[in-house]
Short mmCIF file of N, CA and C in Angstrom, two decimals:
data_model
loop_
_atom_site.label_atom_id
_atom_site.label_comp_id
_atom_site.label_asym_id
_atom_site.label_seq_id
_atom_site.Cartn_x
_atom_site.Cartn_y
_atom_site.Cartn_z
N UNK A 1 11.10 31.43 37.75
CA UNK A 1 10.95 30.79 36.47
C UNK A 1 11.49 31.67 35.36
N UNK A 2 11.26 32.98 35.44
CA UNK A 2 11.75 33.89 34.43
C UNK A 2 13.27 33.86 34.30
N UNK A 3 13.97 33.67 35.40
CA UNK A 3 15.43 33.68 35.36
C UNK A 3 15.97 32.46 34.61
N UNK A 4 15.18 31.38 34.50
CA UNK A 4 15.63 30.19 33.80
C UNK A 4 15.44 30.31 32.29
N UNK A 5 14.65 31.24 31.82
CA UNK A 5 14.34 31.39 30.41
C UNK A 5 15.59 31.52 29.54
N UNK A 6 16.53 32.40 29.83
CA UNK A 6 17.71 32.50 28.98
C UNK A 6 18.53 31.22 28.97
N UNK A 7 18.63 30.55 30.10
CA UNK A 7 19.44 29.34 30.13
C UNK A 7 18.76 28.21 29.34
N UNK A 8 17.43 28.13 29.39
CA UNK A 8 16.72 27.12 28.61
C UNK A 8 16.90 27.41 27.12
N UNK A 9 16.77 28.67 26.73
CA UNK A 9 16.95 29.04 25.32
C UNK A 9 18.37 28.76 24.86
N UNK A 10 19.34 29.01 25.69
CA UNK A 10 20.72 28.73 25.29
C UNK A 10 20.96 27.23 25.15
N UNK A 11 20.31 26.43 26.01
CA UNK A 11 20.41 24.98 25.88
C UNK A 11 19.76 24.49 24.58
N UNK A 12 18.60 25.05 24.26
CA UNK A 12 17.93 24.69 23.01
C UNK A 12 18.83 25.02 21.82
N UNK A 13 19.43 26.20 21.83
CA UNK A 13 20.34 26.59 20.74
C UNK A 13 21.56 25.68 20.66
N UNK A 14 22.10 25.31 21.79
CA UNK A 14 23.26 24.41 21.81
C UNK A 14 22.90 23.04 21.25
N UNK A 15 21.72 22.54 21.61
CA UNK A 15 21.27 21.24 21.10
C UNK A 15 21.05 21.32 19.60
N UNK A 16 20.42 22.39 19.13
CA UNK A 16 20.20 22.56 17.69
C UNK A 16 21.52 22.55 16.93
N UNK A 17 22.50 23.26 17.47
CA UNK A 17 23.81 23.32 16.81
C UNK A 17 24.47 21.95 16.76
N UNK A 18 24.30 21.19 17.82
CA UNK A 18 24.92 19.87 17.87
C UNK A 18 24.22 18.88 16.95
N UNK A 19 22.90 18.92 16.95
CA UNK A 19 22.13 17.97 16.15
C UNK A 19 22.09 18.38 14.68
N UNK A 20 22.02 19.64 14.41
CA UNK A 20 21.85 20.12 13.05
C UNK A 20 23.04 20.97 12.59
N UNK A 21 24.23 20.43 12.59
CA UNK A 21 25.37 21.25 12.18
C UNK A 21 25.30 21.60 10.70
N UNK A 22 25.63 22.80 10.40
CA UNK A 22 25.76 23.28 9.01
C UNK A 22 24.49 23.07 8.18
N UNK A 23 23.33 23.06 8.79
CA UNK A 23 22.10 22.87 8.02
C UNK A 23 21.68 24.16 7.32
N UNK A 24 21.95 25.29 7.93
CA UNK A 24 21.54 26.54 7.34
C UNK A 24 20.04 26.56 7.12
N UNK A 25 19.62 26.94 5.91
CA UNK A 25 18.19 27.00 5.62
C UNK A 25 17.68 25.72 4.98
N UNK A 26 18.53 24.72 4.86
CA UNK A 26 18.10 23.46 4.25
C UNK A 26 17.11 22.74 5.14
N UNK A 27 16.35 21.85 4.53
CA UNK A 27 15.34 21.12 5.28
C UNK A 27 15.89 19.80 5.79
N UNK A 28 15.10 19.14 6.63
CA UNK A 28 15.48 17.82 7.14
C UNK A 28 15.41 16.78 6.04
N UNK A 29 14.58 17.02 5.06
CA UNK A 29 14.33 16.02 4.03
C UNK A 29 15.25 16.23 2.83
N UNK A 30 15.77 15.14 2.31
CA UNK A 30 16.55 15.24 1.09
C UNK A 30 15.58 15.33 -0.08
N UNK A 31 16.02 15.92 -1.18
CA UNK A 31 15.12 16.03 -2.32
C UNK A 31 14.72 14.64 -2.82
N UNK A 32 13.46 14.50 -3.15
CA UNK A 32 12.98 13.25 -3.71
C UNK A 32 13.21 13.31 -5.22
N UNK A 33 13.93 12.34 -5.77
CA UNK A 33 14.14 12.35 -7.22
C UNK A 33 12.82 12.31 -7.98
N UNK A 34 11.87 11.55 -7.47
CA UNK A 34 10.57 11.43 -8.14
C UNK A 34 9.86 12.79 -8.20
N UNK A 35 9.72 13.45 -7.06
CA UNK A 35 9.04 14.75 -7.01
C UNK A 35 9.81 15.82 -7.77
N UNK A 36 11.11 15.82 -7.64
CA UNK A 36 11.95 16.81 -8.32
C UNK A 36 11.82 16.67 -9.83
N UNK A 37 11.80 15.44 -10.32
CA UNK A 37 11.66 15.22 -11.77
C UNK A 37 10.30 15.70 -12.27
N UNK A 38 9.25 15.47 -11.50
CA UNK A 38 7.94 15.94 -11.92
C UNK A 38 7.92 17.47 -12.03
N UNK A 39 8.55 18.14 -11.09
CA UNK A 39 8.62 19.61 -11.19
C UNK A 39 9.42 20.03 -12.41
N UNK A 40 10.46 19.29 -12.73
CA UNK A 40 11.28 19.61 -13.90
C UNK A 40 10.53 19.40 -15.21
N UNK A 41 9.46 18.62 -15.19
CA UNK A 41 8.65 18.36 -16.40
C UNK A 41 7.78 19.55 -16.79
N UNK A 42 7.50 20.43 -15.85
CA UNK A 42 6.57 21.53 -16.11
C UNK A 42 7.25 22.57 -17.01
N UNK A 43 6.65 22.84 -18.19
CA UNK A 43 7.25 23.84 -19.07
C UNK A 43 7.00 25.26 -18.57
N UNK A 44 7.91 26.13 -18.89
CA UNK A 44 7.76 27.54 -18.56
C UNK A 44 6.57 28.09 -19.35
N UNK A 45 5.77 28.94 -18.73
CA UNK A 45 4.59 29.48 -19.41
C UNK A 45 4.96 30.37 -20.59
N UNK A 46 6.08 31.04 -20.50
CA UNK A 46 6.47 31.97 -21.56
C UNK A 46 7.36 31.33 -22.61
N UNK A 47 8.18 30.40 -22.20
CA UNK A 47 9.10 29.71 -23.11
C UNK A 47 8.86 28.21 -22.96
N UNK A 48 7.99 27.68 -23.79
CA UNK A 48 7.57 26.28 -23.65
C UNK A 48 8.68 25.27 -23.91
N UNK A 49 9.79 25.74 -24.47
CA UNK A 49 10.90 24.82 -24.73
C UNK A 49 11.87 24.76 -23.56
N UNK A 50 11.50 25.38 -22.45
CA UNK A 50 12.33 25.38 -21.24
C UNK A 50 11.48 24.98 -20.04
N UNK A 51 12.11 24.34 -19.04
CA UNK A 51 11.33 24.00 -17.84
C UNK A 51 11.09 25.24 -16.98
N UNK A 52 9.95 25.25 -16.31
CA UNK A 52 9.64 26.35 -15.40
C UNK A 52 10.60 26.33 -14.22
N UNK A 53 10.94 25.11 -13.77
CA UNK A 53 11.83 24.96 -12.62
C UNK A 53 13.15 24.38 -13.10
N UNK A 54 13.96 25.24 -13.69
CA UNK A 54 15.22 24.81 -14.27
C UNK A 54 16.16 24.20 -13.23
N UNK A 55 16.08 24.68 -12.01
CA UNK A 55 16.90 24.13 -10.94
C UNK A 55 16.58 22.66 -10.68
N UNK A 56 15.34 22.28 -10.87
CA UNK A 56 14.96 20.86 -10.70
C UNK A 56 15.57 20.01 -11.81
N UNK A 57 15.55 20.53 -13.03
CA UNK A 57 16.19 19.80 -14.13
C UNK A 57 17.69 19.67 -13.87
N UNK A 58 18.30 20.73 -13.39
CA UNK A 58 19.73 20.66 -13.05
C UNK A 58 20.00 19.65 -11.94
N UNK A 59 19.09 19.57 -10.98
CA UNK A 59 19.25 18.59 -9.91
C UNK A 59 19.24 17.17 -10.49
N UNK A 60 18.30 16.91 -11.39
CA UNK A 60 18.23 15.58 -12.04
C UNK A 60 19.52 15.31 -12.81
N UNK A 61 20.00 16.32 -13.52
CA UNK A 61 21.24 16.17 -14.31
C UNK A 61 22.46 15.86 -13.45
N UNK A 62 22.46 16.30 -12.21
CA UNK A 62 23.66 16.17 -11.38
C UNK A 62 23.53 15.20 -10.20
N UNK A 63 22.44 14.43 -10.15
CA UNK A 63 22.25 13.57 -8.98
C UNK A 63 21.96 12.11 -9.31
N UNK A 64 22.41 11.67 -10.46
CA UNK A 64 22.31 10.25 -10.76
C UNK A 64 23.44 9.55 -10.01
N UNK A 65 23.15 8.40 -9.41
CA UNK A 65 24.16 7.64 -8.70
C UNK A 65 25.11 6.96 -9.68
N UNK A 66 26.27 6.62 -9.20
CA UNK A 66 27.28 5.93 -10.02
C UNK A 66 26.70 4.71 -10.73
N UNK A 67 25.81 4.01 -10.03
CA UNK A 67 25.24 2.77 -10.55
C UNK A 67 24.23 3.01 -11.66
N UNK A 68 23.77 4.26 -11.83
CA UNK A 68 22.85 4.59 -12.92
C UNK A 68 21.42 4.87 -12.50
N UNK A 69 21.13 4.90 -11.22
CA UNK A 69 19.76 5.17 -10.76
C UNK A 69 19.71 6.48 -10.01
N UNK A 70 18.49 6.95 -9.80
CA UNK A 70 18.25 8.11 -8.95
C UNK A 70 17.54 7.62 -7.71
N UNK A 71 18.00 8.03 -6.55
CA UNK A 71 17.38 7.62 -5.30
C UNK A 71 18.42 7.42 -4.23
N UNK A 72 17.96 6.93 -3.09
CA UNK A 72 18.86 6.73 -1.96
C UNK A 72 19.66 5.46 -2.10
N UNK A 73 20.84 5.51 -1.58
CA UNK A 73 21.72 4.34 -1.60
C UNK A 73 22.30 4.18 -0.21
N UNK A 74 22.14 3.01 0.36
CA UNK A 74 22.67 2.73 1.68
C UNK A 74 24.09 2.20 1.52
N UNK A 75 25.07 3.06 1.73
CA UNK A 75 26.47 2.67 1.51
C UNK A 75 26.94 1.61 2.49
N UNK A 76 26.35 1.59 3.69
CA UNK A 76 26.75 0.56 4.67
C UNK A 76 26.25 -0.82 4.25
N UNK A 77 25.02 -0.86 3.72
CA UNK A 77 24.42 -2.14 3.33
C UNK A 77 24.65 -2.43 1.85
N UNK A 78 25.18 -1.47 1.11
CA UNK A 78 25.41 -1.60 -0.33
C UNK A 78 24.13 -1.97 -1.08
N UNK A 79 23.06 -1.28 -0.76
CA UNK A 79 21.82 -1.55 -1.47
C UNK A 79 20.94 -0.30 -1.48
N UNK A 80 20.00 -0.27 -2.42
CA UNK A 80 19.03 0.80 -2.48
C UNK A 80 18.05 0.65 -1.34
N UNK A 81 17.52 1.77 -0.83
CA UNK A 81 16.60 1.69 0.29
C UNK A 81 15.27 1.06 -0.11
N UNK A 82 14.77 1.35 -1.26
CA UNK A 82 13.52 0.78 -1.73
C UNK A 82 13.62 0.56 -3.22
N UNK A 83 13.71 -0.68 -3.63
CA UNK A 83 13.96 -1.01 -5.02
C UNK A 83 12.91 -0.52 -5.99
N UNK A 84 11.63 -0.71 -5.65
CA UNK A 84 10.57 -0.31 -6.57
C UNK A 84 10.49 1.20 -6.66
N UNK A 85 10.68 1.87 -5.54
CA UNK A 85 10.70 3.34 -5.55
C UNK A 85 11.85 3.84 -6.42
N UNK A 86 12.97 3.16 -6.33
CA UNK A 86 14.14 3.50 -7.13
C UNK A 86 13.83 3.36 -8.63
N UNK A 87 13.11 2.31 -9.01
CA UNK A 87 12.73 2.13 -10.41
C UNK A 87 11.83 3.28 -10.88
N UNK A 88 10.84 3.63 -10.07
CA UNK A 88 9.93 4.72 -10.44
C UNK A 88 10.68 6.04 -10.57
N UNK A 89 11.56 6.32 -9.63
CA UNK A 89 12.35 7.56 -9.68
C UNK A 89 13.26 7.58 -10.90
N UNK A 90 13.88 6.47 -11.18
CA UNK A 90 14.79 6.40 -12.32
C UNK A 90 14.02 6.58 -13.63
N UNK A 91 12.87 5.95 -13.73
CA UNK A 91 12.05 6.10 -14.95
C UNK A 91 11.63 7.55 -15.17
N UNK A 92 11.16 8.23 -14.12
CA UNK A 92 10.69 9.60 -14.32
C UNK A 92 11.87 10.55 -14.55
N UNK A 93 13.00 10.29 -13.94
CA UNK A 93 14.17 11.14 -14.18
C UNK A 93 14.66 11.00 -15.62
N UNK A 94 14.66 9.77 -16.14
CA UNK A 94 15.05 9.58 -17.54
C UNK A 94 14.02 10.21 -18.48
N UNK A 95 12.75 10.13 -18.10
CA UNK A 95 11.69 10.71 -18.92
C UNK A 95 11.84 12.23 -19.01
N UNK A 96 12.15 12.86 -17.88
CA UNK A 96 12.31 14.31 -17.92
C UNK A 96 13.53 14.71 -18.75
N UNK A 97 14.60 13.95 -18.66
CA UNK A 97 15.78 14.25 -19.48
C UNK A 97 15.46 14.10 -20.97
N UNK A 98 14.73 13.06 -21.31
CA UNK A 98 14.34 12.84 -22.71
C UNK A 98 13.40 13.94 -23.17
N UNK A 99 12.49 14.36 -22.31
CA UNK A 99 11.54 15.42 -22.64
C UNK A 99 12.26 16.71 -23.02
N UNK A 100 13.32 17.05 -22.26
CA UNK A 100 14.04 18.30 -22.51
C UNK A 100 15.27 18.10 -23.40
N UNK A 101 15.44 16.90 -23.95
CA UNK A 101 16.53 16.59 -24.90
C UNK A 101 17.91 16.88 -24.31
N UNK A 102 18.11 16.43 -23.08
CA UNK A 102 19.41 16.58 -22.41
C UNK A 102 19.78 15.26 -21.74
N UNK A 103 21.03 15.10 -21.38
CA UNK A 103 21.47 13.99 -20.56
C UNK A 103 21.39 12.62 -21.21
N UNK A 104 21.70 12.53 -22.50
CA UNK A 104 21.57 11.24 -23.18
C UNK A 104 22.45 10.16 -22.56
N UNK A 105 23.65 10.52 -22.07
CA UNK A 105 24.49 9.50 -21.43
C UNK A 105 23.90 9.05 -20.10
N UNK A 106 23.24 9.97 -19.40
CA UNK A 106 22.57 9.61 -18.15
C UNK A 106 21.39 8.67 -18.42
N UNK A 107 20.68 8.94 -19.51
CA UNK A 107 19.55 8.09 -19.88
C UNK A 107 20.05 6.68 -20.19
N UNK A 108 21.11 6.59 -20.97
CA UNK A 108 21.66 5.27 -21.31
C UNK A 108 22.10 4.51 -20.06
N UNK A 109 22.73 5.23 -19.15
CA UNK A 109 23.17 4.61 -17.90
C UNK A 109 21.96 4.14 -17.08
N UNK A 110 20.89 4.94 -17.06
CA UNK A 110 19.67 4.57 -16.35
C UNK A 110 18.99 3.36 -16.98
N UNK A 111 18.93 3.32 -18.30
CA UNK A 111 18.32 2.17 -18.99
C UNK A 111 19.12 0.90 -18.71
N UNK A 112 20.43 1.03 -18.70
CA UNK A 112 21.29 -0.12 -18.41
C UNK A 112 21.04 -0.61 -16.98
N UNK A 113 20.94 0.34 -16.06
CA UNK A 113 20.67 -0.01 -14.66
C UNK A 113 19.36 -0.78 -14.54
N UNK A 114 18.29 -0.28 -15.18
CA UNK A 114 16.99 -0.93 -15.10
C UNK A 114 17.07 -2.35 -15.67
N UNK A 115 17.71 -2.46 -16.83
CA UNK A 115 17.80 -3.79 -17.45
C UNK A 115 18.58 -4.77 -16.58
N UNK A 116 19.64 -4.30 -15.96
CA UNK A 116 20.48 -5.18 -15.16
C UNK A 116 19.94 -5.46 -13.76
N UNK A 117 19.09 -4.58 -13.24
CA UNK A 117 18.66 -4.70 -11.84
C UNK A 117 17.17 -4.87 -11.61
N UNK A 118 16.37 -4.80 -12.66
CA UNK A 118 14.91 -4.86 -12.48
C UNK A 118 14.47 -6.14 -11.78
N UNK A 119 15.07 -7.25 -12.15
CA UNK A 119 14.66 -8.52 -11.53
C UNK A 119 14.88 -8.49 -10.02
N UNK A 120 16.05 -8.05 -9.59
CA UNK A 120 16.35 -7.97 -8.16
C UNK A 120 15.41 -7.00 -7.46
N UNK A 121 15.20 -5.82 -8.05
CA UNK A 121 14.39 -4.79 -7.41
C UNK A 121 12.92 -5.18 -7.33
N UNK A 122 12.42 -5.83 -8.37
CA UNK A 122 11.01 -6.24 -8.37
C UNK A 122 10.78 -7.47 -7.51
N UNK A 123 11.80 -8.29 -7.35
CA UNK A 123 11.63 -9.52 -6.58
C UNK A 123 11.59 -9.27 -5.07
N UNK A 124 11.91 -8.06 -4.65
CA UNK A 124 11.84 -7.74 -3.22
C UNK A 124 10.41 -7.76 -2.70
N UNK A 125 9.45 -7.67 -3.62
CA UNK A 125 8.04 -7.72 -3.25
C UNK A 125 7.47 -9.06 -3.68
N UNK A 126 6.62 -9.63 -2.85
CA UNK A 126 5.95 -10.87 -3.22
C UNK A 126 5.03 -10.59 -4.39
N UNK A 127 4.79 -11.59 -5.24
CA UNK A 127 3.87 -11.37 -6.36
C UNK A 127 2.54 -10.80 -5.88
N UNK A 128 2.05 -9.82 -6.60
CA UNK A 128 0.78 -9.14 -6.31
C UNK A 128 0.77 -8.44 -4.95
N UNK A 129 1.92 -8.17 -4.37
CA UNK A 129 1.99 -7.53 -3.06
C UNK A 129 2.76 -6.21 -3.11
N UNK A 130 2.69 -5.53 -4.24
CA UNK A 130 3.35 -4.25 -4.33
C UNK A 130 2.52 -3.22 -3.57
N UNK A 131 3.17 -2.21 -3.01
CA UNK A 131 2.40 -1.14 -2.37
C UNK A 131 1.43 -0.53 -3.38
N UNK A 132 0.28 -0.12 -2.90
CA UNK A 132 -0.77 0.41 -3.78
C UNK A 132 -0.26 1.58 -4.64
N UNK A 133 0.49 2.48 -4.02
CA UNK A 133 0.95 3.64 -4.78
C UNK A 133 1.86 3.23 -5.92
N UNK A 134 2.70 2.22 -5.72
CA UNK A 134 3.61 1.81 -6.79
C UNK A 134 2.84 1.05 -7.86
N UNK A 135 1.79 0.33 -7.45
CA UNK A 135 0.94 -0.39 -8.40
C UNK A 135 0.27 0.58 -9.35
N UNK A 136 -0.06 1.75 -8.86
CA UNK A 136 -0.73 2.75 -9.70
C UNK A 136 0.28 3.52 -10.55
N UNK A 137 1.38 3.96 -9.95
CA UNK A 137 2.28 4.85 -10.71
C UNK A 137 3.29 4.14 -11.60
N UNK A 138 3.74 2.96 -11.21
CA UNK A 138 4.81 2.31 -11.98
C UNK A 138 4.40 2.03 -13.42
N UNK A 139 3.22 1.44 -13.67
CA UNK A 139 2.83 1.25 -15.07
C UNK A 139 2.71 2.58 -15.82
N UNK A 140 2.24 3.60 -15.12
CA UNK A 140 2.16 4.92 -15.74
C UNK A 140 3.52 5.49 -16.09
N UNK A 141 4.50 5.23 -15.22
CA UNK A 141 5.87 5.67 -15.52
C UNK A 141 6.42 4.97 -16.77
N UNK A 142 6.14 3.67 -16.86
CA UNK A 142 6.59 2.92 -18.04
C UNK A 142 5.93 3.47 -19.29
N UNK A 143 4.60 3.69 -19.24
CA UNK A 143 3.89 4.24 -20.39
C UNK A 143 4.40 5.62 -20.77
N UNK A 144 4.59 6.47 -19.77
CA UNK A 144 5.07 7.83 -20.04
C UNK A 144 6.47 7.81 -20.64
N UNK A 145 7.34 6.98 -20.09
CA UNK A 145 8.71 6.87 -20.62
C UNK A 145 8.68 6.44 -22.09
N UNK A 146 7.83 5.47 -22.39
CA UNK A 146 7.72 4.99 -23.78
C UNK A 146 7.10 6.06 -24.67
N UNK A 147 6.17 6.84 -24.14
CA UNK A 147 5.53 7.90 -24.92
C UNK A 147 6.52 8.97 -25.37
N UNK A 148 7.55 9.24 -24.57
CA UNK A 148 8.54 10.25 -24.96
C UNK A 148 9.67 9.64 -25.78
N UNK A 149 9.59 8.34 -26.06
CA UNK A 149 10.57 7.70 -26.93
C UNK A 149 11.65 6.89 -26.25
N UNK A 150 11.53 6.67 -24.95
CA UNK A 150 12.51 5.83 -24.27
C UNK A 150 12.19 4.37 -24.54
N UNK A 151 13.18 3.62 -24.88
CA UNK A 151 12.98 2.19 -25.11
C UNK A 151 13.27 1.44 -23.81
N UNK A 152 12.27 1.43 -22.95
CA UNK A 152 12.40 0.75 -21.66
C UNK A 152 12.12 -0.73 -21.89
N UNK A 153 13.15 -1.52 -21.74
CA UNK A 153 13.03 -2.96 -21.94
C UNK A 153 13.39 -3.66 -20.64
N UNK A 154 12.42 -4.37 -20.11
CA UNK A 154 12.66 -5.13 -18.90
C UNK A 154 13.09 -6.55 -19.28
N UNK A 155 13.95 -7.15 -18.49
CA UNK A 155 14.37 -8.52 -18.78
C UNK A 155 13.17 -9.47 -18.75
N UNK A 156 13.27 -10.55 -19.52
CA UNK A 156 12.19 -11.55 -19.56
C UNK A 156 11.84 -12.06 -18.17
N UNK A 157 12.83 -12.16 -17.32
CA UNK A 157 12.61 -12.70 -15.97
C UNK A 157 11.67 -11.83 -15.14
N UNK A 158 11.44 -10.58 -15.55
CA UNK A 158 10.55 -9.69 -14.80
C UNK A 158 9.17 -9.58 -15.44
N UNK A 159 8.96 -10.30 -16.53
CA UNK A 159 7.71 -10.18 -17.26
C UNK A 159 6.49 -10.42 -16.37
N UNK A 160 6.55 -11.45 -15.53
CA UNK A 160 5.41 -11.76 -14.66
C UNK A 160 5.13 -10.62 -13.68
N UNK A 161 6.18 -10.07 -13.06
CA UNK A 161 6.00 -8.97 -12.10
C UNK A 161 5.44 -7.73 -12.80
N UNK A 162 5.93 -7.43 -13.99
CA UNK A 162 5.45 -6.26 -14.74
C UNK A 162 3.98 -6.46 -15.11
N UNK A 163 3.63 -7.65 -15.60
CA UNK A 163 2.23 -7.94 -15.93
C UNK A 163 1.34 -7.83 -14.69
N UNK A 164 1.85 -8.31 -13.55
CA UNK A 164 1.10 -8.19 -12.29
C UNK A 164 0.84 -6.73 -11.94
N UNK A 165 1.86 -5.89 -12.11
CA UNK A 165 1.69 -4.46 -11.82
C UNK A 165 0.62 -3.84 -12.71
N UNK A 166 0.69 -4.12 -14.02
CA UNK A 166 -0.28 -3.54 -14.95
C UNK A 166 -1.70 -4.04 -14.67
N UNK A 167 -1.85 -5.35 -14.42
CA UNK A 167 -3.20 -5.88 -14.16
C UNK A 167 -3.72 -5.42 -12.79
N UNK A 168 -2.85 -5.32 -11.80
CA UNK A 168 -3.28 -4.81 -10.49
C UNK A 168 -3.73 -3.36 -10.58
N UNK A 169 -3.00 -2.58 -11.35
CA UNK A 169 -3.40 -1.17 -11.54
C UNK A 169 -4.78 -1.11 -12.18
N UNK A 170 -4.99 -1.95 -13.19
CA UNK A 170 -6.28 -1.96 -13.87
C UNK A 170 -7.41 -2.31 -12.91
N UNK A 171 -7.20 -3.31 -12.06
CA UNK A 171 -8.23 -3.70 -11.08
C UNK A 171 -8.51 -2.56 -10.09
N UNK A 172 -7.46 -1.91 -9.63
CA UNK A 172 -7.64 -0.79 -8.68
C UNK A 172 -8.44 0.33 -9.33
N UNK A 173 -8.07 0.70 -10.55
CA UNK A 173 -8.76 1.80 -11.23
C UNK A 173 -10.21 1.45 -11.54
N UNK A 174 -10.44 0.21 -11.96
CA UNK A 174 -11.82 -0.21 -12.22
C UNK A 174 -12.66 -0.16 -10.95
N UNK A 175 -12.09 -0.59 -9.84
CA UNK A 175 -12.79 -0.55 -8.56
C UNK A 175 -13.09 0.89 -8.16
N UNK A 176 -12.11 1.77 -8.30
CA UNK A 176 -12.31 3.18 -7.95
C UNK A 176 -13.38 3.82 -8.83
N UNK A 177 -13.32 3.54 -10.13
CA UNK A 177 -14.29 4.15 -11.04
C UNK A 177 -15.69 3.57 -10.85
N UNK A 178 -15.77 2.32 -10.37
CA UNK A 178 -17.07 1.72 -10.09
C UNK A 178 -17.73 2.45 -8.92
N UNK A 179 -16.97 2.68 -7.86
CA UNK A 179 -17.53 3.33 -6.68
C UNK A 179 -17.57 4.85 -6.80
N UNK A 180 -16.70 5.41 -7.62
CA UNK A 180 -16.64 6.87 -7.78
C UNK A 180 -16.63 7.20 -9.27
N UNK A 181 -17.77 7.03 -9.96
CA UNK A 181 -17.78 7.25 -11.42
C UNK A 181 -17.42 8.68 -11.80
N UNK A 182 -17.55 9.62 -10.87
CA UNK A 182 -17.19 11.01 -11.19
C UNK A 182 -15.68 11.18 -11.37
N UNK A 183 -14.91 10.16 -11.03
CA UNK A 183 -13.47 10.24 -11.20
C UNK A 183 -13.02 9.88 -12.61
N UNK A 184 -13.97 9.58 -13.49
CA UNK A 184 -13.60 9.23 -14.86
C UNK A 184 -12.79 10.35 -15.48
N UNK A 185 -11.88 9.98 -16.32
CA UNK A 185 -10.94 10.94 -16.91
C UNK A 185 -11.66 12.05 -17.66
N UNK A 186 -12.75 11.71 -18.37
CA UNK A 186 -13.47 12.74 -19.13
C UNK A 186 -14.00 13.82 -18.19
N UNK A 187 -14.57 13.39 -17.06
CA UNK A 187 -15.10 14.36 -16.09
C UNK A 187 -13.98 15.18 -15.49
N UNK A 188 -12.87 14.54 -15.19
CA UNK A 188 -11.71 15.24 -14.65
C UNK A 188 -11.25 16.30 -15.65
N UNK A 189 -11.14 15.90 -16.90
CA UNK A 189 -10.66 16.81 -17.94
C UNK A 189 -11.62 17.99 -18.08
N UNK A 190 -12.93 17.72 -18.14
CA UNK A 190 -13.91 18.81 -18.28
C UNK A 190 -13.87 19.74 -17.08
N UNK A 191 -13.75 19.18 -15.88
CA UNK A 191 -13.77 19.97 -14.67
C UNK A 191 -12.58 20.92 -14.59
N UNK A 192 -11.38 20.42 -14.93
CA UNK A 192 -10.18 21.22 -14.75
C UNK A 192 -9.77 22.02 -15.98
N UNK A 193 -10.19 21.61 -17.16
CA UNK A 193 -9.63 22.24 -18.35
C UNK A 193 -10.68 22.94 -19.22
N UNK A 194 -11.95 22.93 -18.84
CA UNK A 194 -12.94 23.62 -19.65
C UNK A 194 -12.88 25.12 -19.35
N UNK A 195 -13.25 25.89 -20.34
CA UNK A 195 -13.15 27.35 -20.15
C UNK A 195 -14.45 27.96 -19.74
#
């Protein structure tokens, strides 16, 4: 059995080279625009006018798709992999750019994309059947984008879907706070931010 050890290891190495060519130290996962943008939002502790993770901001600046969104694009099928996820990623990427006062042309392109494609992207889900995570974060992304001064305008045709998202989020949060009153924002704030 010992004599087979080098040959098994060489086979493993050969398979790795074949399956993972030129990967180097990179991971299997591509960067998530949503997560990357959130990291880019964190200000540096010493210089509050700069992001702590400047590389994440640079990634956002250099990874908008031709069509104006951030996220995966299936070139064979000519469509985004997940429309609602794409909207959330695009909203947070535009928000981070607006927060750091950079990428105004990228923001305009992203706003145009949302206005032109929101109906198609939101219609992929049946009414009131959005994934729970998107029901919670999407309205927050819209609020946050508007808070930093982005004029996010959805077409009238998406009004019902947007209202469904906001009301569904409200129902979920009310249910959670009913069963877990300690999750109230005031308690969260006191727990994490009191001195």
